[in-house]
């Protein structure tokens, strides 16, 4: 038998794969990331965004609850960050005077002021310089400088230590 074709339609597709929102996190790299808020394009592990504002926009759009920061990244909270989680290692967080009740932070160098509306902040493996916080839980954190506890709440420390040559100062104002 013979097959004769007068016309043939062809098409092609470009298929790319991404790591995606690995570990349920929007990824932030303030040193080598790129600006953008396109869901499932920006903020994925292999195309991190370069700023927190874009990351927050993406997280709201796709329903991803956490943020992962690349080593060496640095962010300042510019809006309330209640019940948000930030993961990473060797990155910098400035609390920016924001409401941070229910906040979870891992692996950051922390400074600045944070308030709480009754829920404790949880810090794990963080280094504190000069900071003011309310109602907190600190696991394996290093302290240098002055840390002020601003409310008459519980402050729990587990496996924490003095970091650097200077002795940390703890002040409780309430």
Short mmCIF file of N, CA, C and O in Angstrom, two decimals, residues 39-154:
data_model
loop_
_atom_site.label_atom_id
_atom_site.label_comp_id
_atom_site.label_asym_id
_atom_site.label_seq_id
_atom_site.Cartn_x
_atom_site.Cartn_y
_atom_site.Cartn_z
N UNK A 39 4.06 33.90 38.50
CA UNK A 39 3.91 32.64 39.23
C UNK A 39 4.51 31.48 38.45
O UNK A 39 4.35 31.39 37.23
N UNK A 40 5.21 30.62 39.15
CA UNK A 40 5.85 29.42 38.64
C UNK A 40 7.01 29.71 37.67
O UNK A 40 7.51 28.83 37.02
N UNK A 41 7.41 30.98 37.60
CA UNK A 41 8.60 31.38 36.85
C UNK A 41 9.60 32.02 37.82
O UNK A 41 10.75 31.62 37.89
N UNK A 42 9.13 33.03 38.55
CA UNK A 42 9.98 33.73 39.51
C UNK A 42 9.80 33.14 40.90
O UNK A 42 8.75 32.62 41.24
N UNK A 43 10.86 33.22 41.71
CA UNK A 43 10.80 32.76 43.08
C UNK A 43 10.91 31.27 43.26
O UNK A 43 10.80 30.76 44.37
N UNK A 44 11.17 30.55 42.17
CA UNK A 44 11.40 29.11 42.26
C UNK A 44 12.86 28.89 42.62
O UNK A 44 13.69 29.79 42.49
N UNK A 45 13.19 27.70 43.08
CA UNK A 45 14.53 27.45 43.60
C UNK A 45 15.63 27.70 42.56
O UNK A 45 16.74 28.09 42.93
N UNK A 46 15.35 27.51 41.30
CA UNK A 46 16.38 27.74 40.28
C UNK A 46 16.20 29.08 39.55
O UNK A 46 16.85 29.34 38.55
N UNK A 47 15.31 29.93 40.04
CA UNK A 47 15.15 31.30 39.53
C UNK A 47 14.62 32.17 40.66
O UNK A 47 13.49 32.65 40.63
N UNK A 48 15.44 32.36 41.67
CA UNK A 48 15.04 33.11 42.87
C UNK A 48 14.80 34.57 42.55
O UNK A 48 15.39 35.13 41.62
N UNK A 49 13.91 35.20 43.33
CA UNK A 49 13.70 36.64 43.20
C UNK A 49 14.78 37.37 44.00
O UNK A 49 15.42 36.78 44.87
N UNK A 50 14.95 38.64 43.70
CA UNK A 50 16.02 39.39 44.36
C UNK A 50 15.53 40.32 45.46
O UNK A 50 16.30 41.09 46.02
N UNK A 51 14.22 40.25 45.79
CA UNK A 51 13.72 41.14 46.84
C UNK A 51 12.51 40.52 47.54
O UNK A 51 11.81 39.68 46.99
N UNK A 52 12.29 40.96 48.76
CA UNK A 52 11.22 40.42 49.58
C UNK A 52 9.84 40.81 49.05
O UNK A 52 8.91 40.01 49.12
N UNK A 53 9.68 42.01 48.51
CA UNK A 53 8.37 42.44 48.02
C UNK A 53 7.86 41.51 46.93
O UNK A 53 6.68 41.10 46.94
N UNK A 54 8.71 41.16 45.97
CA UNK A 54 8.30 40.22 44.92
C UNK A 54 7.99 38.85 45.50
O UNK A 54 7.03 38.20 45.10
N UNK A 55 8.77 38.41 46.48
CA UNK A 55 8.54 37.11 47.10
C UNK A 55 7.20 37.06 47.81
O UNK A 55 6.47 36.07 47.72
N UNK A 56 6.83 38.13 48.50
CA UNK A 56 5.55 38.19 49.20
C UNK A 56 4.40 38.15 48.20
O UNK A 56 3.39 37.46 48.41
N UNK A 57 4.53 38.86 47.09
CA UNK A 57 3.50 38.85 46.04
C UNK A 57 3.32 37.44 45.48
O UNK A 57 2.18 36.97 45.32
N UNK A 58 4.41 36.76 45.20
CA UNK A 58 4.34 35.41 44.66
C UNK A 58 3.73 34.45 45.68
O UNK A 58 2.88 33.62 45.35
N UNK A 59 4.15 34.56 46.94
CA UNK A 59 3.64 33.67 47.98
C UNK A 59 2.12 33.80 48.10
O UNK A 59 1.42 32.80 48.24
N UNK A 60 1.60 35.02 48.02
CA UNK A 60 0.15 35.22 48.10
C UNK A 60 -0.55 34.65 46.88
O UNK A 60 -1.63 34.06 46.99
N UNK A 61 0.06 34.78 45.70
CA UNK A 61 -0.56 34.31 44.47
C UNK A 61 -0.63 32.79 44.38
O UNK A 61 -1.62 32.23 43.89
N UNK A 62 0.41 32.10 44.84
CA UNK A 62 0.45 30.64 44.68
C UNK A 62 0.14 29.88 45.97
O UNK A 62 0.05 28.67 45.97
N UNK A 63 -0.02 30.60 47.08
CA UNK A 63 -0.36 29.96 48.34
C UNK A 63 0.78 29.21 48.99
O UNK A 63 0.58 28.23 49.69
N UNK A 64 1.99 29.67 48.76
CA UNK A 64 3.18 29.07 49.37
C UNK A 64 3.47 29.83 50.66
O UNK A 64 3.60 31.06 50.63
N UNK A 65 3.58 29.15 51.80
CA UNK A 65 3.65 29.86 53.08
C UNK A 65 5.03 30.29 53.54
O UNK A 65 5.14 31.12 54.44
N UNK A 66 6.11 29.76 52.97
CA UNK A 66 7.44 29.97 53.52
C UNK A 66 8.36 30.67 52.53
O UNK A 66 8.12 30.69 51.33
N UNK A 67 9.48 31.17 53.08
CA UNK A 67 10.51 31.81 52.27
C UNK A 67 11.85 31.16 52.58
O UNK A 67 12.15 30.88 53.74
N UNK A 68 12.65 30.93 51.55
CA UNK A 68 13.99 30.38 51.74
C UNK A 68 14.99 31.37 51.15
O UNK A 68 14.84 31.79 50.01
N UNK A 69 15.98 31.73 51.97
CA UNK A 69 16.97 32.71 51.53
C UNK A 69 18.29 32.04 51.22
O UNK A 69 18.76 31.20 51.98
N UNK A 70 18.90 32.44 50.11
CA UNK A 70 20.22 31.96 49.74
C UNK A 70 21.25 32.54 50.70
O UNK A 70 21.08 33.64 51.22
N UNK A 71 22.35 31.82 50.89
CA UNK A 71 23.44 32.30 51.73
C UNK A 71 23.88 33.69 51.26
O UNK A 71 23.97 33.94 50.07
N UNK A 72 24.14 34.56 52.23
CA UNK A 72 24.62 35.90 51.92
C UNK A 72 23.53 36.91 51.59
O UNK A 72 23.81 38.07 51.40
N UNK A 73 22.28 36.47 51.51
CA UNK A 73 21.19 37.39 51.22
C UNK A 73 20.90 38.27 52.42
O UNK A 73 21.24 37.93 53.56
N UNK A 74 20.24 39.39 52.17
CA UNK A 74 19.92 40.33 53.23
C UNK A 74 18.56 40.96 52.95
O UNK A 74 18.33 41.46 51.85
N UNK A 75 17.66 40.91 53.95
CA UNK A 75 16.35 41.52 53.78
C UNK A 75 15.99 42.36 55.01
O UNK A 75 16.46 42.10 56.10
N UNK A 76 15.14 43.35 54.78
CA UNK A 76 14.54 44.14 55.85
C UNK A 76 13.04 43.99 55.73
O UNK A 76 12.48 44.19 54.65
N UNK A 77 12.40 43.61 56.83
CA UNK A 77 10.94 43.48 56.80
C UNK A 77 10.33 44.86 56.61
O UNK A 77 10.62 45.78 57.34
N UNK A 78 9.48 45.00 55.59
CA UNK A 78 8.87 46.28 55.27
C UNK A 78 7.37 46.27 55.53
O UNK A 78 6.70 47.28 55.34
N UNK A 79 6.86 45.13 55.96
CA UNK A 79 5.44 45.02 56.31
C UNK A 79 5.32 43.98 57.41
O UNK A 79 6.28 43.25 57.69
N UNK A 80 4.15 43.91 58.02
CA UNK A 80 3.95 42.92 59.07
C UNK A 80 4.25 41.53 58.54
O UNK A 80 3.88 41.19 57.41
N UNK A 81 4.91 40.74 59.35
CA UNK A 81 5.33 39.40 58.93
C UNK A 81 4.84 38.35 59.92
O UNK A 81 5.56 37.42 60.25
N UNK A 82 3.63 38.53 60.40
CA UNK A 82 3.08 37.60 61.36
C UNK A 82 2.85 36.24 60.71
O UNK A 82 2.38 36.14 59.58
N UNK A 83 3.21 35.19 61.45
CA UNK A 83 3.01 33.80 61.03
C UNK A 83 3.72 33.45 59.72
O UNK A 83 3.27 32.58 58.98
N UNK A 84 4.81 34.12 59.43
CA UNK A 84 5.61 33.77 58.26
C UNK A 84 6.85 33.03 58.72
O UNK A 84 7.31 33.18 59.85
N UNK A 85 7.43 32.23 57.82
CA UNK A 85 8.63 31.45 58.14
C UNK A 85 9.72 31.77 57.13
O UNK A 85 9.47 31.80 55.92
N UNK A 86 10.93 31.99 57.66
CA UNK A 86 12.09 32.31 56.83
C UNK A 86 13.19 31.30 57.15
O UNK A 86 13.61 31.21 58.30
N UNK A 87 13.65 30.58 56.15
CA UNK A 87 14.68 29.57 56.32
C UNK A 87 15.92 29.96 55.54
O UNK A 87 15.84 30.63 54.52
N UNK A 88 17.06 29.47 55.99
CA UNK A 88 18.31 29.71 55.28
C UNK A 88 19.48 29.49 56.20
O UNK A 88 19.34 28.99 57.32
N UNK A 89 20.64 29.89 55.75
CA UNK A 89 21.86 29.77 56.53
C UNK A 89 22.78 30.91 56.12
O UNK A 89 22.97 31.16 54.93
N UNK A 90 23.29 31.63 57.08
CA UNK A 90 24.21 32.75 56.83
C UNK A 90 23.57 33.84 55.96
O UNK A 90 24.08 34.20 54.91
N UNK A 91 22.45 34.34 56.42
CA UNK A 91 21.80 35.46 55.76
C UNK A 91 21.46 36.50 56.83
O UNK A 91 21.59 36.25 58.02
N UNK A 92 21.04 37.69 56.42
CA UNK A 92 20.83 38.79 57.35
C UNK A 92 19.38 39.26 57.33
O UNK A 92 18.80 39.46 56.26
N UNK A 93 18.82 39.43 58.54
CA UNK A 93 17.44 39.90 58.68
C UNK A 93 17.40 41.13 59.56
O UNK A 93 17.83 41.09 60.72
N UNK A 94 16.88 42.24 59.03
CA UNK A 94 16.59 43.44 59.82
C UNK A 94 15.09 43.43 60.06
O UNK A 94 14.29 43.37 59.11
N UNK A 95 14.68 43.44 61.33
CA UNK A 95 13.27 43.28 61.68
C UNK A 95 12.39 44.46 61.29
O UNK A 95 11.19 44.31 61.13
N UNK A 96 12.96 45.62 61.13
CA UNK A 96 12.25 46.76 60.55
C UNK A 96 11.09 47.33 61.35
O UNK A 96 10.25 48.02 60.79
N UNK A 97 11.00 47.02 62.66
CA UNK A 97 9.92 47.57 63.47
C UNK A 97 8.55 46.98 63.17
O UNK A 97 7.53 47.57 63.49
N UNK A 98 8.52 45.81 62.56
CA UNK A 98 7.26 45.21 62.11
C UNK A 98 6.64 44.29 63.15
O UNK A 98 7.32 43.77 64.03
N UNK A 99 5.34 44.04 63.01
CA UNK A 99 4.63 43.07 63.84
C UNK A 99 5.05 41.68 63.36
O UNK A 99 4.94 41.35 62.18
N UNK A 100 5.55 40.86 64.29
CA UNK A 100 6.14 39.57 63.92
C UNK A 100 5.63 38.42 64.79
O UNK A 100 6.33 37.42 64.96
N UNK A 101 4.44 38.52 65.34
CA UNK A 101 3.91 37.43 66.15
C UNK A 101 3.77 36.16 65.31
O UNK A 101 3.30 36.19 64.19
N UNK A 102 4.23 35.04 65.85
CA UNK A 102 4.18 33.78 65.12
C UNK A 102 5.27 33.62 64.08
O UNK A 102 5.30 32.63 63.36
N UNK A 103 6.20 34.56 64.00
CA UNK A 103 7.30 34.50 63.04
C UNK A 103 8.26 33.37 63.40
O UNK A 103 8.55 33.14 64.57
N UNK A 104 8.77 32.65 62.39
CA UNK A 104 9.81 31.64 62.57
C UNK A 104 10.98 32.02 61.68
O UNK A 104 10.80 32.25 60.48
N UNK A 105 12.18 32.10 62.27
CA UNK A 105 13.38 32.47 61.52
C UNK A 105 14.47 31.45 61.83
O UNK A 105 14.71 31.12 62.98
N UNK A 106 15.15 31.01 60.78
CA UNK A 106 16.23 30.03 60.94
C UNK A 106 17.49 30.51 60.21
O UNK A 106 17.42 30.93 59.06
N UNK A 107 18.62 30.48 60.92
CA UNK A 107 19.93 30.70 60.31
C UNK A 107 20.30 32.12 59.96
O UNK A 107 21.20 32.35 59.16
N UNK A 108 19.64 33.11 60.55
CA UNK A 108 19.88 34.50 60.18
C UNK A 108 20.71 35.24 61.22
O UNK A 108 20.74 34.88 62.39
N UNK A 109 21.35 36.30 60.77
CA UNK A 109 21.93 37.30 61.67
C UNK A 109 20.85 38.35 61.83
O UNK A 109 20.44 38.99 60.86
N UNK A 110 20.34 38.51 63.05
CA UNK A 110 19.13 39.30 63.30
C UNK A 110 19.46 40.60 64.03
O UNK A 110 20.21 40.60 65.00
N UNK A 111 18.83 41.70 63.59
CA UNK A 111 18.94 42.98 64.27
C UNK A 111 17.64 43.74 64.06
O UNK A 111 16.81 43.37 63.24
N UNK A 112 17.47 44.81 64.84
CA UNK A 112 16.30 45.65 64.67
C UNK A 112 15.24 45.42 65.72
O UNK A 112 15.48 44.78 66.74
N UNK A 113 14.05 45.94 65.45
CA UNK A 113 12.94 45.90 66.40
C UNK A 113 11.77 45.13 65.79
O UNK A 113 11.43 45.32 64.63
N UNK A 114 11.15 44.27 66.62
CA UNK A 114 9.95 43.55 66.20
C UNK A 114 8.95 43.55 67.34
O UNK A 114 9.32 43.45 68.51
N UNK A 115 7.68 43.69 66.99
CA UNK A 115 6.61 43.64 67.99
C UNK A 115 5.81 42.36 67.79
O UNK A 115 5.93 41.69 66.76
N UNK A 116 4.99 42.04 68.77
CA UNK A 116 4.18 40.83 68.71
C UNK A 116 2.79 41.13 69.23
O UNK A 116 2.62 41.96 70.12
N UNK A 117 1.82 40.44 68.71
CA UNK A 117 0.44 40.64 69.16
C UNK A 117 -0.03 39.46 70.00
O UNK A 117 -1.16 39.03 69.90
N UNK A 118 0.85 38.92 70.81
CA UNK A 118 0.47 37.83 71.69
C UNK A 118 1.02 36.47 71.30
O UNK A 118 0.95 35.53 72.08
N UNK A 119 1.55 36.33 70.09
CA UNK A 119 2.16 35.08 69.69
C UNK A 119 3.68 35.24 69.74
O UNK A 119 4.20 36.26 69.32
N UNK A 120 4.35 34.20 70.22
CA UNK A 120 5.80 34.32 70.34
C UNK A 120 6.49 34.22 68.98
O UNK A 120 5.99 33.58 68.06
N UNK A 121 7.63 34.86 68.90
CA UNK A 121 8.53 34.74 67.76
C UNK A 121 9.47 33.58 68.06
O UNK A 121 9.85 33.39 69.22
N UNK A 122 9.84 32.83 67.05
CA UNK A 122 10.72 31.68 67.26
C UNK A 122 11.95 31.85 66.36
O UNK A 122 11.82 32.01 65.16
N UNK A 123 13.12 31.80 67.00
CA UNK A 123 14.38 31.95 66.28
C UNK A 123 15.22 30.70 66.54
O UNK A 123 15.38 30.28 67.68
N UNK A 124 15.75 30.12 65.48
CA UNK A 124 16.58 28.91 65.61
C UNK A 124 17.89 29.09 64.85
O UNK A 124 17.88 29.43 63.67
N UNK A 125 19.00 28.88 65.56
CA UNK A 125 20.31 28.98 64.93
C UNK A 125 20.63 30.37 64.44
O UNK A 125 21.38 30.54 63.48
N UNK A 126 20.10 31.39 65.09
CA UNK A 126 20.30 32.77 64.66
C UNK A 126 21.37 33.44 65.52
O UNK A 126 21.65 33.01 66.63
N UNK A 127 21.96 34.50 64.97
CA UNK A 127 22.91 35.34 65.70
C UNK A 127 22.26 36.70 65.90
O UNK A 127 21.77 37.30 64.94
N UNK A 128 22.25 37.18 67.13
CA UNK A 128 21.63 38.46 67.45
C UNK A 128 22.69 39.49 67.77
O UNK A 128 23.57 39.25 68.59
N UNK A 129 22.58 40.65 67.11
CA UNK A 129 23.42 41.80 67.48
C UNK A 129 22.52 42.69 68.33
O UNK A 129 21.99 42.23 69.32
N UNK A 130 22.32 43.91 67.98
CA UNK A 130 21.44 44.79 68.74
C UNK A 130 20.01 44.60 68.24
O UNK A 130 19.72 44.81 67.07
N UNK A 131 19.12 44.17 69.16
CA UNK A 131 17.74 43.88 68.77
C UNK A 131 16.79 44.12 69.92
O UNK A 131 17.18 44.05 71.09
N UNK A 132 15.53 44.39 69.58
CA UNK A 132 14.46 44.50 70.55
C UNK A 132 13.32 43.61 70.07
O UNK A 132 12.84 43.75 68.94
N UNK A 133 12.94 42.66 70.92
CA UNK A 133 11.88 41.71 70.55
C UNK A 133 10.87 41.57 71.68
O UNK A 133 11.14 41.94 72.81
N UNK A 134 9.73 41.03 71.34
CA UNK A 134 8.69 40.74 72.31
C UNK A 134 8.38 39.25 72.27
O UNK A 134 8.33 38.67 71.19
N UNK A 135 8.18 38.65 73.41
CA UNK A 135 7.75 37.27 73.56
C UNK A 135 8.44 36.34 72.55
O UNK A 135 7.98 36.16 71.43
N UNK A 136 9.53 35.72 72.97
CA UNK A 136 10.31 34.93 72.03
C UNK A 136 10.77 33.58 72.54
O UNK A 136 10.86 33.34 73.74
N UNK A 137 11.09 32.74 71.60
CA UNK A 137 11.64 31.41 71.85
C UNK A 137 12.93 31.33 71.03
O UNK A 137 12.90 31.55 69.82
N UNK A 138 14.04 31.02 71.68
CA UNK A 138 15.35 31.07 71.04
C UNK A 138 16.03 29.70 71.20
O UNK A 138 16.27 29.26 72.31
N UNK A 139 16.31 29.04 70.09
CA UNK A 139 16.99 27.74 70.09
C UNK A 139 18.36 27.88 69.44
O UNK A 139 18.45 28.31 68.28
N UNK A 140 19.41 27.52 70.16
CA UNK A 140 20.78 27.50 69.64
C UNK A 140 21.17 28.82 68.98
O UNK A 140 21.76 28.85 67.92
N UNK A 141 20.83 29.93 69.64
CA UNK A 141 21.13 31.26 69.11
C UNK A 141 22.35 31.84 69.80
O UNK A 141 22.59 31.60 70.98
N UNK A 142 23.14 32.61 69.05
CA UNK A 142 24.29 33.33 69.59
C UNK A 142 23.93 34.79 69.81
O UNK A 142 23.19 35.38 69.01
N UNK A 143 24.44 35.38 70.90
CA UNK A 143 24.10 36.76 71.23
C UNK A 143 25.36 37.60 71.40
O UNK A 143 26.32 37.18 72.04
N UNK A 144 25.34 38.80 70.82
CA UNK A 144 26.36 39.81 71.04
C UNK A 144 25.63 41.15 71.01
O UNK A 144 24.55 41.26 70.45
N UNK A 145 26.18 42.16 71.62
CA UNK A 145 25.48 43.44 71.67
C UNK A 145 24.41 43.44 72.73
O UNK A 145 24.43 42.64 73.66
N UNK A 146 23.44 44.34 72.57
CA UNK A 146 22.36 44.48 73.55
C UNK A 146 21.05 43.98 72.96
O UNK A 146 20.63 44.42 71.89
N UNK A 147 20.43 43.06 73.66
CA UNK A 147 19.12 42.54 73.25
C UNK A 147 18.11 42.97 74.31
O UNK A 147 18.28 42.70 75.50
N UNK A 148 17.07 43.68 73.88
CA UNK A 148 16.05 44.20 74.78
C UNK A 148 14.77 43.38 74.62
O UNK A 148 14.30 43.16 73.51
N UNK A 149 14.23 42.95 75.75
CA UNK A 149 12.96 42.23 75.78
C UNK A 149 11.91 43.23 76.22
O UNK A 149 11.94 43.74 77.35
N UNK A 150 10.97 43.53 75.36
CA UNK A 150 10.13 44.71 75.48
C UNK A 150 8.79 44.50 76.17
O UNK A 150 8.08 45.46 76.38
N UNK A 151 8.41 43.28 76.49
CA UNK A 151 7.12 43.05 77.13
C UNK A 151 7.28 42.08 78.29
O UNK A 151 8.26 41.36 78.38
N UNK A 152 6.28 42.07 79.15
CA UNK A 152 6.29 41.15 80.29
C UNK A 152 5.73 39.81 79.85
O UNK A 152 4.63 39.42 80.22
N UNK A 153 6.48 39.12 79.03
CA UNK A 153 6.07 37.82 78.50
C UNK A 153 7.16 36.81 78.79
O UNK A 153 8.18 37.11 79.41
N UNK A 154 6.98 35.60 78.29
CA UNK A 154 7.98 34.55 78.44
C UNK A 154 9.02 34.65 77.33
O UNK A 154 8.69 34.93 76.17
#
